[in-house]
mmCIF file of C-alpha atoms in Angstrom:
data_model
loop_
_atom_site.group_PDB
_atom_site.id
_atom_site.type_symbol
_atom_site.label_atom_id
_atom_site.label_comp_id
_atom_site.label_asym_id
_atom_site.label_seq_id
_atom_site.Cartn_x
_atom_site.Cartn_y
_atom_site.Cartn_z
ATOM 1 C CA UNK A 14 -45.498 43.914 40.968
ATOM 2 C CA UNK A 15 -45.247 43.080 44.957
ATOM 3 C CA UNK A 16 -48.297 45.242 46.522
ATOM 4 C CA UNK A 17 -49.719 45.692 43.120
ATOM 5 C CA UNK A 18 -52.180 44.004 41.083
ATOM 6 C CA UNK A 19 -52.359 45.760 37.900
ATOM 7 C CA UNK A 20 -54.993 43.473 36.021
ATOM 8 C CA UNK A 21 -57.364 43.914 39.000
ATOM 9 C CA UNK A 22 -56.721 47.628 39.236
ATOM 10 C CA UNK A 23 -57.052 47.571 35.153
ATOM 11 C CA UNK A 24 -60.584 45.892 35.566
ATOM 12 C CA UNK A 25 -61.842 48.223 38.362
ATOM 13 C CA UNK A 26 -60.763 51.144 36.531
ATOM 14 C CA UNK A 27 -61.993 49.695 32.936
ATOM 15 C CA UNK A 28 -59.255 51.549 31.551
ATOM 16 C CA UNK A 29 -56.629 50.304 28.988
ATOM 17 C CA UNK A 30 -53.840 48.309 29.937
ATOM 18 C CA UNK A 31 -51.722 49.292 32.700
ATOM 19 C CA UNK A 32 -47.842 50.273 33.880
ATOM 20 C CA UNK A 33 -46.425 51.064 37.063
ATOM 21 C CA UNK A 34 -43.513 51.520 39.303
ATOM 22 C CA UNK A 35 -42.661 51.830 42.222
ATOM 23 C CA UNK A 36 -41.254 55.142 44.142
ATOM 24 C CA UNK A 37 -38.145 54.254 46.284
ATOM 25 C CA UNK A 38 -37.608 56.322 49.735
ATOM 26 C CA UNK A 39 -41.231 55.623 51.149
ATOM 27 C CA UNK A 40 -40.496 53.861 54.726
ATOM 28 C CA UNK A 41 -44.856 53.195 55.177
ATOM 29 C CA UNK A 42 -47.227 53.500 52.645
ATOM 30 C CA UNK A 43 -46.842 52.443 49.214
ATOM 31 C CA UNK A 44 -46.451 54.748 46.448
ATOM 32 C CA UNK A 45 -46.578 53.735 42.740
ATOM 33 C CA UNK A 46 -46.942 55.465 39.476
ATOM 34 C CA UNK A 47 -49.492 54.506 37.297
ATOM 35 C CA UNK A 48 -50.581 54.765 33.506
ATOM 36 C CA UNK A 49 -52.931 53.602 30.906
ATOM 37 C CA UNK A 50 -50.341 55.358 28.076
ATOM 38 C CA UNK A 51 -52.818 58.501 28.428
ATOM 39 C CA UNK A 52 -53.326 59.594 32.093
ATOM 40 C CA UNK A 53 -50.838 59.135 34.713
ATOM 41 C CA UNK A 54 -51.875 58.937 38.346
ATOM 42 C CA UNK A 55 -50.206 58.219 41.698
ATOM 43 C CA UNK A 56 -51.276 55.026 43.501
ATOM 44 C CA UNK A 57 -51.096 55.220 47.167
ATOM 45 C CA UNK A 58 -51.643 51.963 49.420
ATOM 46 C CA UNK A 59 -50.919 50.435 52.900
ATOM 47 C CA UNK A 60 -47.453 48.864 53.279
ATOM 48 C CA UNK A 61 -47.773 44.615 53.544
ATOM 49 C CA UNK A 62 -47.807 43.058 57.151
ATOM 50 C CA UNK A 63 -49.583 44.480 59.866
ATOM 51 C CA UNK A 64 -49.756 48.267 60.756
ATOM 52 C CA UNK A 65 -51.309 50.310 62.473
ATOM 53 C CA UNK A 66 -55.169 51.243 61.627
ATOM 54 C CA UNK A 67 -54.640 55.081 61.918
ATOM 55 C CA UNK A 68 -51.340 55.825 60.584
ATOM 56 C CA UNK A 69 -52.467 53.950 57.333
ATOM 57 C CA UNK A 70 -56.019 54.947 56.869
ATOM 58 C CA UNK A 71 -56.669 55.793 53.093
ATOM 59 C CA UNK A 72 -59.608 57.237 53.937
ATOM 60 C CA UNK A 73 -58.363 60.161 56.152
ATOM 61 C CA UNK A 74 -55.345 60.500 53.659
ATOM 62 C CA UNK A 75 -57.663 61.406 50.678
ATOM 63 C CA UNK A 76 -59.957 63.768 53.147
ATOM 64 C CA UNK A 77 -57.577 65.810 53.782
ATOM 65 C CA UNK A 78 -55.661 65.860 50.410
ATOM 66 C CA UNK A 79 -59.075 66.392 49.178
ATOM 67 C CA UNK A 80 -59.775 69.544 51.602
ATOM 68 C CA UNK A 81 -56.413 71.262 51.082
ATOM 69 C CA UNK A 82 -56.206 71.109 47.375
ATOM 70 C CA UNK A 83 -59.354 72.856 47.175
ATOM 71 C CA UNK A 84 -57.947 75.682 49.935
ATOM 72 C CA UNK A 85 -55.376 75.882 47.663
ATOM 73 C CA UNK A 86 -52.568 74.305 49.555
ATOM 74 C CA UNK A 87 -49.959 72.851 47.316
ATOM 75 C CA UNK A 88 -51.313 68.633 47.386
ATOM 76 C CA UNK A 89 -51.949 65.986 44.658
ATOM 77 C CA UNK A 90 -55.821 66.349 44.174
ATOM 78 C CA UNK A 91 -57.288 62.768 45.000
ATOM 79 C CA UNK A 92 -59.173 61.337 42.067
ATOM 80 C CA UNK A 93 -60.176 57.897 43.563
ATOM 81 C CA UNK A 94 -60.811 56.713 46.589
ATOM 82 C CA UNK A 95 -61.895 52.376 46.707
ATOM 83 C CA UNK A 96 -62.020 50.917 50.329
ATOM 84 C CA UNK A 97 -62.540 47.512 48.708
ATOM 85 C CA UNK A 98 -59.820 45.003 49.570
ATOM 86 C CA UNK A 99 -60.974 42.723 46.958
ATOM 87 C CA UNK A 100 -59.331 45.211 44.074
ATOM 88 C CA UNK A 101 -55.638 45.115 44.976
ATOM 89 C CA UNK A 102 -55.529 43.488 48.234
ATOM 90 C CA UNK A 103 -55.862 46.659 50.676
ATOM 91 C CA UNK A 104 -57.909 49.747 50.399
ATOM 92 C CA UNK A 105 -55.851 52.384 48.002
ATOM 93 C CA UNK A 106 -56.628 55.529 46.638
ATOM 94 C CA UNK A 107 -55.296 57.708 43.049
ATOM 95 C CA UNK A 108 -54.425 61.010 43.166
ATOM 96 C CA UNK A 109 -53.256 62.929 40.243
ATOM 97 C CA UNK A 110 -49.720 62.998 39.065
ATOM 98 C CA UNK A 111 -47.820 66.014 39.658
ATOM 99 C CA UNK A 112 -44.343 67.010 37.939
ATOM 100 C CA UNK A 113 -41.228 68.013 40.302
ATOM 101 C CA UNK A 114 -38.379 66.910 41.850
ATOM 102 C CA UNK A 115 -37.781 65.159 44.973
ATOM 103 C CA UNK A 116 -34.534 65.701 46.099
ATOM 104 C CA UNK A 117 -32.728 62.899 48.104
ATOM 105 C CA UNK A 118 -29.320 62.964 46.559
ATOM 106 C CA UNK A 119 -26.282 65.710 47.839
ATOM 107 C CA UNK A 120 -24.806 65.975 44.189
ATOM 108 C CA UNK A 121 -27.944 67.359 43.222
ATOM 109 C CA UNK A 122 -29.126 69.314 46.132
ATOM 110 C CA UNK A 123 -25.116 70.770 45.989
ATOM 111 C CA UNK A 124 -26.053 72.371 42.408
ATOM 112 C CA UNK A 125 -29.331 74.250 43.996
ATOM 113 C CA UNK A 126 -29.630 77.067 46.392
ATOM 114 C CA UNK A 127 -30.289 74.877 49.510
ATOM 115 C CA UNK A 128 -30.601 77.941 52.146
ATOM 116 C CA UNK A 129 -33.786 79.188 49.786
ATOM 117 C CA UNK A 130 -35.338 75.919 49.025
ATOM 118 C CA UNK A 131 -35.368 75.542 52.299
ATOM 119 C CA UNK A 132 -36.846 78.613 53.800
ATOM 120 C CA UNK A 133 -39.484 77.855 51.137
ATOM 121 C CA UNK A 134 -40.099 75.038 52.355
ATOM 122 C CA UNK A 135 -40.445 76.508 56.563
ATOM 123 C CA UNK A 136 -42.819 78.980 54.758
ATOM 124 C CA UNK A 137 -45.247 76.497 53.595
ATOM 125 C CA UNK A 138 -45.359 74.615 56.652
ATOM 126 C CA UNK A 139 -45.897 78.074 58.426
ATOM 127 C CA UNK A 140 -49.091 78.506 55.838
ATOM 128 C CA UNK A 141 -50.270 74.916 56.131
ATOM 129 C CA UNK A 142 -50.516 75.828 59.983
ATOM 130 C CA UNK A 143 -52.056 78.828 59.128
ATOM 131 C CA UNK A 144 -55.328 77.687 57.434
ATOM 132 C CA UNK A 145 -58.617 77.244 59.607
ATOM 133 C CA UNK A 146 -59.507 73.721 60.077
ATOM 134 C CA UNK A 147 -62.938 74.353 60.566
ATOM 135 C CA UNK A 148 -63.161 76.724 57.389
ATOM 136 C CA UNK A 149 -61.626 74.042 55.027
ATOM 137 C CA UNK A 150 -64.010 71.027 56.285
ATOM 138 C CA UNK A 151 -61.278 69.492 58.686
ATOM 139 C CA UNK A 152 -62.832 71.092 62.145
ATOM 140 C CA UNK A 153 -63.829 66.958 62.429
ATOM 141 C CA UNK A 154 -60.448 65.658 61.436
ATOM 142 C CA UNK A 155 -58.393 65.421 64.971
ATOM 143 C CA UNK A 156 -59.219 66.679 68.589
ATOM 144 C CA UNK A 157 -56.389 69.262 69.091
ATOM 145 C CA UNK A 158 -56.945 69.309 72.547
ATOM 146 C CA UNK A 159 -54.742 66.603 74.663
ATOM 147 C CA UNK A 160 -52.496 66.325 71.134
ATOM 148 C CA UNK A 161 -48.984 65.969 72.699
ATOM 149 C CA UNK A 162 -50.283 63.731 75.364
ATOM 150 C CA UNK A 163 -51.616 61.277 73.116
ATOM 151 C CA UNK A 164 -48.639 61.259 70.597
ATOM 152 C CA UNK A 165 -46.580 60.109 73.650
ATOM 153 C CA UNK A 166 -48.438 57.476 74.865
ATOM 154 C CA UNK A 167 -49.250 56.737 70.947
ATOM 155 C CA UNK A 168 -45.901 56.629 69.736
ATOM 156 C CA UNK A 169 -45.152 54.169 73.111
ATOM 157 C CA UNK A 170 -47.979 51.692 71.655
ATOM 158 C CA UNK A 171 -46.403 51.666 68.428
ATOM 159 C CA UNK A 172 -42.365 51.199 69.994
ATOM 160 C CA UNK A 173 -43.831 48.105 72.022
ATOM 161 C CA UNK A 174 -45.962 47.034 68.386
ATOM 162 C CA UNK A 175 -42.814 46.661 66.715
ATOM 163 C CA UNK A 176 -39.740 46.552 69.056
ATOM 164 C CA UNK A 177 -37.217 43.519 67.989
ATOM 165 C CA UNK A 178 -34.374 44.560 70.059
ATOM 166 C CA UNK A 179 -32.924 46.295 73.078
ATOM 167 C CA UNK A 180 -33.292 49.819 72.754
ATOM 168 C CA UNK A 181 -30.996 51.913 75.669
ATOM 169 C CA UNK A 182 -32.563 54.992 77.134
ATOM 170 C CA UNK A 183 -35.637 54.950 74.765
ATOM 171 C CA UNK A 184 -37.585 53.711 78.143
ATOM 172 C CA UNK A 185 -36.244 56.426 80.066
ATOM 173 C CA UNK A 186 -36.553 58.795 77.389
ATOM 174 C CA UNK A 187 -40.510 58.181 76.965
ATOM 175 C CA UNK A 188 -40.681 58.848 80.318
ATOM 176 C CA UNK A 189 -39.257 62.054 80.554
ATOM 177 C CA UNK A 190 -41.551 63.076 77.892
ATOM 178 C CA UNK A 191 -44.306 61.841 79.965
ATOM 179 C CA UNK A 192 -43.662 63.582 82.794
ATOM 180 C CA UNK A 193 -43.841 66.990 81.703
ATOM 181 C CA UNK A 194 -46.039 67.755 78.325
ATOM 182 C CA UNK A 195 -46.814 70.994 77.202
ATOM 183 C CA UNK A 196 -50.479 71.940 76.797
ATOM 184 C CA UNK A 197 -49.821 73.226 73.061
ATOM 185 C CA UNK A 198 -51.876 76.598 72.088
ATOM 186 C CA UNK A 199 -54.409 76.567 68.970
ATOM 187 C CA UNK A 200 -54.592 73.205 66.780
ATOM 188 C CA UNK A 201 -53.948 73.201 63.508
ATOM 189 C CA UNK A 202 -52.943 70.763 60.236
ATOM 190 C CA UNK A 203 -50.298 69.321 61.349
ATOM 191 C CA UNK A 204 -48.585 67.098 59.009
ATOM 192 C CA UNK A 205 -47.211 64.441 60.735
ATOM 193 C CA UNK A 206 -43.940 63.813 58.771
ATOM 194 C CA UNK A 207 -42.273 67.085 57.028
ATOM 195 C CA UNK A 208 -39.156 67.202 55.339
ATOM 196 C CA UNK A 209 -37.249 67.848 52.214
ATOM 197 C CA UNK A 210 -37.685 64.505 50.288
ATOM 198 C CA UNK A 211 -41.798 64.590 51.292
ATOM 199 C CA UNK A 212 -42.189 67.678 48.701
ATOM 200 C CA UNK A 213 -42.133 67.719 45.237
ATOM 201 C CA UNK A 214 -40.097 70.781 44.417
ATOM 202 C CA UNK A 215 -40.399 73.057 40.648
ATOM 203 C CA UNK A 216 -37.900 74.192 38.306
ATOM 204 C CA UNK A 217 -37.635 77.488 39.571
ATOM 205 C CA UNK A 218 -37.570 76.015 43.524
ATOM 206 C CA UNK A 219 -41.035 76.706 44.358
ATOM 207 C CA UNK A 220 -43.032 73.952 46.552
ATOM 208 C CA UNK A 221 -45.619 72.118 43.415
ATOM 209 C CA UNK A 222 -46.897 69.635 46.141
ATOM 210 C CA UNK A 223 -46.413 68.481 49.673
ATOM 211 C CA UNK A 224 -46.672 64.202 49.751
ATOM 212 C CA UNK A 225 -47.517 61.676 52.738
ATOM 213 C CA UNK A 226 -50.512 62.368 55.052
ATOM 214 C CA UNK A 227 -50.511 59.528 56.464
ATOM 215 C CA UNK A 228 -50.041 60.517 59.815
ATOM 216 C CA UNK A 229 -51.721 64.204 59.348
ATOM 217 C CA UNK A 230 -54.110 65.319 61.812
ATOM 218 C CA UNK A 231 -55.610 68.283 63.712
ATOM 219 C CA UNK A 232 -52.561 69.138 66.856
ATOM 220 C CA UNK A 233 -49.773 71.000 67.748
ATOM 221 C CA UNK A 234 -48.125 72.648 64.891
ATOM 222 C CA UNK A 235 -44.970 73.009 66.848
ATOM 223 C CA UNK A 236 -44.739 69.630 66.843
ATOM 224 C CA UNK A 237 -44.305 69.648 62.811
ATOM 225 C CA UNK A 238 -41.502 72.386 63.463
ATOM 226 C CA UNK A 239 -39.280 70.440 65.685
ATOM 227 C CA UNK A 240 -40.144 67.194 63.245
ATOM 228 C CA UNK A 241 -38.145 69.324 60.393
ATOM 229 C CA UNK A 242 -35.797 70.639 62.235
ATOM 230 C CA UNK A 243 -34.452 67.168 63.509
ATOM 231 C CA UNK A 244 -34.656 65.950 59.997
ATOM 232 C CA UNK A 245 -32.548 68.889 58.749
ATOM 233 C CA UNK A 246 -29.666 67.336 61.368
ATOM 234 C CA UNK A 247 -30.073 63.792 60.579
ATOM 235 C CA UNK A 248 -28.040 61.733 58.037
ATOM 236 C CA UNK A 249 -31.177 61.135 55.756
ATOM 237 C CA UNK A 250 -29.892 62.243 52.223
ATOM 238 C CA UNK A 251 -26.947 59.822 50.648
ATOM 239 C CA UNK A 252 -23.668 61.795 49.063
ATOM 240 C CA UNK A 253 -21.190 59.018 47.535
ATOM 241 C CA UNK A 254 -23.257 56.318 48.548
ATOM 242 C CA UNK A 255 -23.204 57.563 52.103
ATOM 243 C CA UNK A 256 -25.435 58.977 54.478
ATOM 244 C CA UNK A 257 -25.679 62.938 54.710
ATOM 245 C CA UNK A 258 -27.215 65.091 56.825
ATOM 246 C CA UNK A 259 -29.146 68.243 54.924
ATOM 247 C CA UNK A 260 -27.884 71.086 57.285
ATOM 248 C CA UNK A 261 -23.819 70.186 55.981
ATOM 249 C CA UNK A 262 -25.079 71.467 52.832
ATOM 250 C CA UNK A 263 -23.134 74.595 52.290
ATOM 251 C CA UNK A 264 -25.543 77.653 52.558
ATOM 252 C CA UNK A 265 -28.136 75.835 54.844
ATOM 253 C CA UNK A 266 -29.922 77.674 57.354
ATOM 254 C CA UNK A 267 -28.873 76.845 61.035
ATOM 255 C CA UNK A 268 -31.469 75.581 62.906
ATOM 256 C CA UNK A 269 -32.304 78.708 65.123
ATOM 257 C CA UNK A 270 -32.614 80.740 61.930
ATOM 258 C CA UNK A 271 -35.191 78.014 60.397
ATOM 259 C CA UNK A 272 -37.040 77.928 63.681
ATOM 260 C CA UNK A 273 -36.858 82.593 63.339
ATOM 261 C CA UNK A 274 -38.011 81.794 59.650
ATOM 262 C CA UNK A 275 -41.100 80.042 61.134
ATOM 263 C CA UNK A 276 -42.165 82.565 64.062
ATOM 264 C CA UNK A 277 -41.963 85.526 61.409
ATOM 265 C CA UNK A 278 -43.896 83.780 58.968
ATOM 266 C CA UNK A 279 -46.654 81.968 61.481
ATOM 267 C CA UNK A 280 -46.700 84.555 64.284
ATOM 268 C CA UNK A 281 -46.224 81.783 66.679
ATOM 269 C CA UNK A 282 -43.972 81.851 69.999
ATOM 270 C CA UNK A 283 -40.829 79.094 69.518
ATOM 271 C CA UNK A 284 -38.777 80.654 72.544
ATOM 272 C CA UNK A 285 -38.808 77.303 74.342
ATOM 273 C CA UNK A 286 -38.720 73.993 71.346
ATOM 274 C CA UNK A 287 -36.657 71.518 73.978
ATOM 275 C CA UNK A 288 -39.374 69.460 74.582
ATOM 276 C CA UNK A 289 -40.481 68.943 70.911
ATOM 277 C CA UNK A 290 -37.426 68.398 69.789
ATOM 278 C CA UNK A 291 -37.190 65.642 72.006
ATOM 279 C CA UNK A 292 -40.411 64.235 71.494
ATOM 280 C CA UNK A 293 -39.605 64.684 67.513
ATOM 281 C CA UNK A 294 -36.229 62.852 68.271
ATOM 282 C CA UNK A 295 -38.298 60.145 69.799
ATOM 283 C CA UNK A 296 -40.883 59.120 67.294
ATOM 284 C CA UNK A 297 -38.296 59.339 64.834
ATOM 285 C CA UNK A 298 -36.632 56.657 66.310
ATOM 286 C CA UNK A 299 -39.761 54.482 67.154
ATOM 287 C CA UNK A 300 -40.904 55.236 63.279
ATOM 288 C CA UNK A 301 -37.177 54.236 62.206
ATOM 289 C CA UNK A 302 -37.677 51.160 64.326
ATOM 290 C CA UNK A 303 -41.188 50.065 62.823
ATOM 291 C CA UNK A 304 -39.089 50.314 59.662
ATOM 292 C CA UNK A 305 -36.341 48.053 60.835
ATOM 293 C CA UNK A 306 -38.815 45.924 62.603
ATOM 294 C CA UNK A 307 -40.508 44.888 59.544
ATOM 295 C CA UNK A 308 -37.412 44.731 56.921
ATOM 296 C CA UNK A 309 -36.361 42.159 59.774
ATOM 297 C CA UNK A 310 -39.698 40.302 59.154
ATOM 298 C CA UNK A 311 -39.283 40.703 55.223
ATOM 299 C CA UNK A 312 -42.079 43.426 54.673
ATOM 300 C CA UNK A 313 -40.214 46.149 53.134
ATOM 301 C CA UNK A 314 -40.710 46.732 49.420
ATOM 302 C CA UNK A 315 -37.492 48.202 47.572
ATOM 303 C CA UNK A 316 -33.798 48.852 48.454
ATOM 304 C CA UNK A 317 -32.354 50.580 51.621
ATOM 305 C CA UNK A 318 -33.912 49.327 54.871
ATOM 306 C CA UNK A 319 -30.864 47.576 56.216
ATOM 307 C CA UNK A 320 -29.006 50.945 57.431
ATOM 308 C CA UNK A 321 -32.416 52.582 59.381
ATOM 309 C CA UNK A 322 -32.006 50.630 62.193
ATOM 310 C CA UNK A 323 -28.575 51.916 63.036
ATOM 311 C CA UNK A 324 -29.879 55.590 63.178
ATOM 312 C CA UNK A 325 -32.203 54.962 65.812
ATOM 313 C CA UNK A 326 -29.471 54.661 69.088
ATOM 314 C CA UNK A 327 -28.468 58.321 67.983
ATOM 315 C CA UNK A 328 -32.112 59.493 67.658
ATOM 316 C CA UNK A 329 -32.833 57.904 71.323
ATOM 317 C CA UNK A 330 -29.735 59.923 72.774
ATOM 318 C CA UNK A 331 -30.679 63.599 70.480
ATOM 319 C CA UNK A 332 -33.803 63.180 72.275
ATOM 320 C CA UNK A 333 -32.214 62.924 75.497
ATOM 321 C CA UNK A 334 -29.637 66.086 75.305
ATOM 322 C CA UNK A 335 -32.848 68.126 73.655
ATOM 323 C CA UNK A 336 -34.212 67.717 76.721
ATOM 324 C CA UNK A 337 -31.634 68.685 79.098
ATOM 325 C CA UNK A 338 -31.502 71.972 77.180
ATOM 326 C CA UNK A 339 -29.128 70.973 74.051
#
């Protein structure tokens, strides 16, 4: 299996002999599910080629699974972590395996109640943002201070790591962003990369586990808002083999009252989300574009790269009107 080596994994674990596949829809990290016929566990790696060091730390990603499933947060609890690239090829951790549904697929989202699943789902951001890092052994896990700044001038590093093309207006639309930040109030987890098909959702609609840390760290939660609430307008789910954006689901929240949901739940001032939303639009697109940059180069595992570049031109001009007050 590409990215896998199941008799080396089988040796390091001294366990019986081993299965896995794949999960589809991860654009970074790769996610498989393994067995011995007894236990089942997730396997989470970096993706093949070259990446960058923090987004794909294992390390970090089982800290802070590790510190929220015992705060009670709704995570895979980590099981494993090996930093040895001799065992599969790149450091990995094993988490445990959880039961639930991801949904990426309209038909099935269309049979659900979408406008509660979703306000579910703004209520357990709002309580992720909620906890104390400090109190749940992540006071050492980011430097909230200076977030937004840095995520600019980060998420510039990574366009110019991976840019393959002519992008119009990105330039000018990093530099907007640039020229006026907001200081951000109180850090908290932030989660880097929330939306519908990154939770694993019950029977009964309830959240069983949030997925992929990879880019969680200690900053401005507001920042995770506006992240959800562009991905609620984008085309990211497929309905008849076409892309779909969640909010035409009939009996989805609008965006204001998702962003209402969030202020009565967290307490938090979101009078004033322009500038998020634009940055959010923005390392959308650069993340979109590290995706399209390496499916280019060959380095994507599984089916459905060859449409994500084409939704980063709209991303760079969201992030534009978001900023002039749309």
């Amino acid at each position: 299996m590409k990215g896998l080596d199941l008799d080396k994994l089988q040796a390091y674990l001294d366990s019986p002999p081993l299965t896995a596949t794949m999960f589809a829809g991860g654009r970074s990290n790769l996610t498989y599910a393994v067995t011995d016929g007894t236990n089942r566990w997730v396997l989470r790696r970096p993706p093949l080629g070259h990446v960058l060091p923090t987004a794909h730390d294992m390390v970090r990603e089982h800290k802070v699974l590790a510190a929220l499933s015992a705060a009670g947060f709704p995570v895979p609890a980590p099981v494993r972590l090996c930093t040895d690239t001799e065992v599969i090829g790149a450091p990995f951790y094993l988490m445990e395996h959880v039961d639930g549904t991801i949904y990426r697929d309209v038909a099935h989202l269309e049979k659900i109640d979408i406008g509660s699943l979703t306000l579910t789902l703004v209520d357990t951001l709002a309580d992720l943002h909620a906890l104390v890092p400090a109190e749940i052994g992540l006071g050492d896990f980011g430097k909230a201070e200076g977030f937004n700044a840095r995520q600019v001038r980060r998420w510039k590093q990574q366009l110019d790591a991976s840019r393959s093309r002519d992008l119009s207006g990105i330039e000018e639309l990093h530099a907007r962003l640039a020229a006026d930040i907001p200081a951000g109030g109180p850090g908290a987890v932030v989660h880097g990369d929330f939306r519908l098909d990154n939770v694993l959702i019950g029977p009964d609609l309830e959240v069983n586990a949030v997925l992929d840390w990879e880019m969680s760290t200690l900053g401005d939660p507001l920042s995770d808002l506006a992240l959800m609430l562009v991905y609620a307008g984008r085309p990211l789910l497929i309905k008849d083999g076409r892309p779909f954006a969640p909010i035409d689901l009939p009996g989805h929240p609008s965006l204001d009252e998702m962003a209402t949901r969030y202020a009565q739940r967290s307490g938090r001032d979101v009078g004033d989300l322009h500038w998020y939303v634009g940055f959010a639009a923005f390392k959308l697109a650069v993340i979109l574009e590290g995706v399209h940059y390496r499916y280019t180069k060959g380095q994507t595992v599984g089916a459905g790269f060859d449409t994500v570049g084409a939704m980063v031109p709209d991303l760079i001009e969201q992030g534009h009107r978001a900023l002039e007050g749309h």
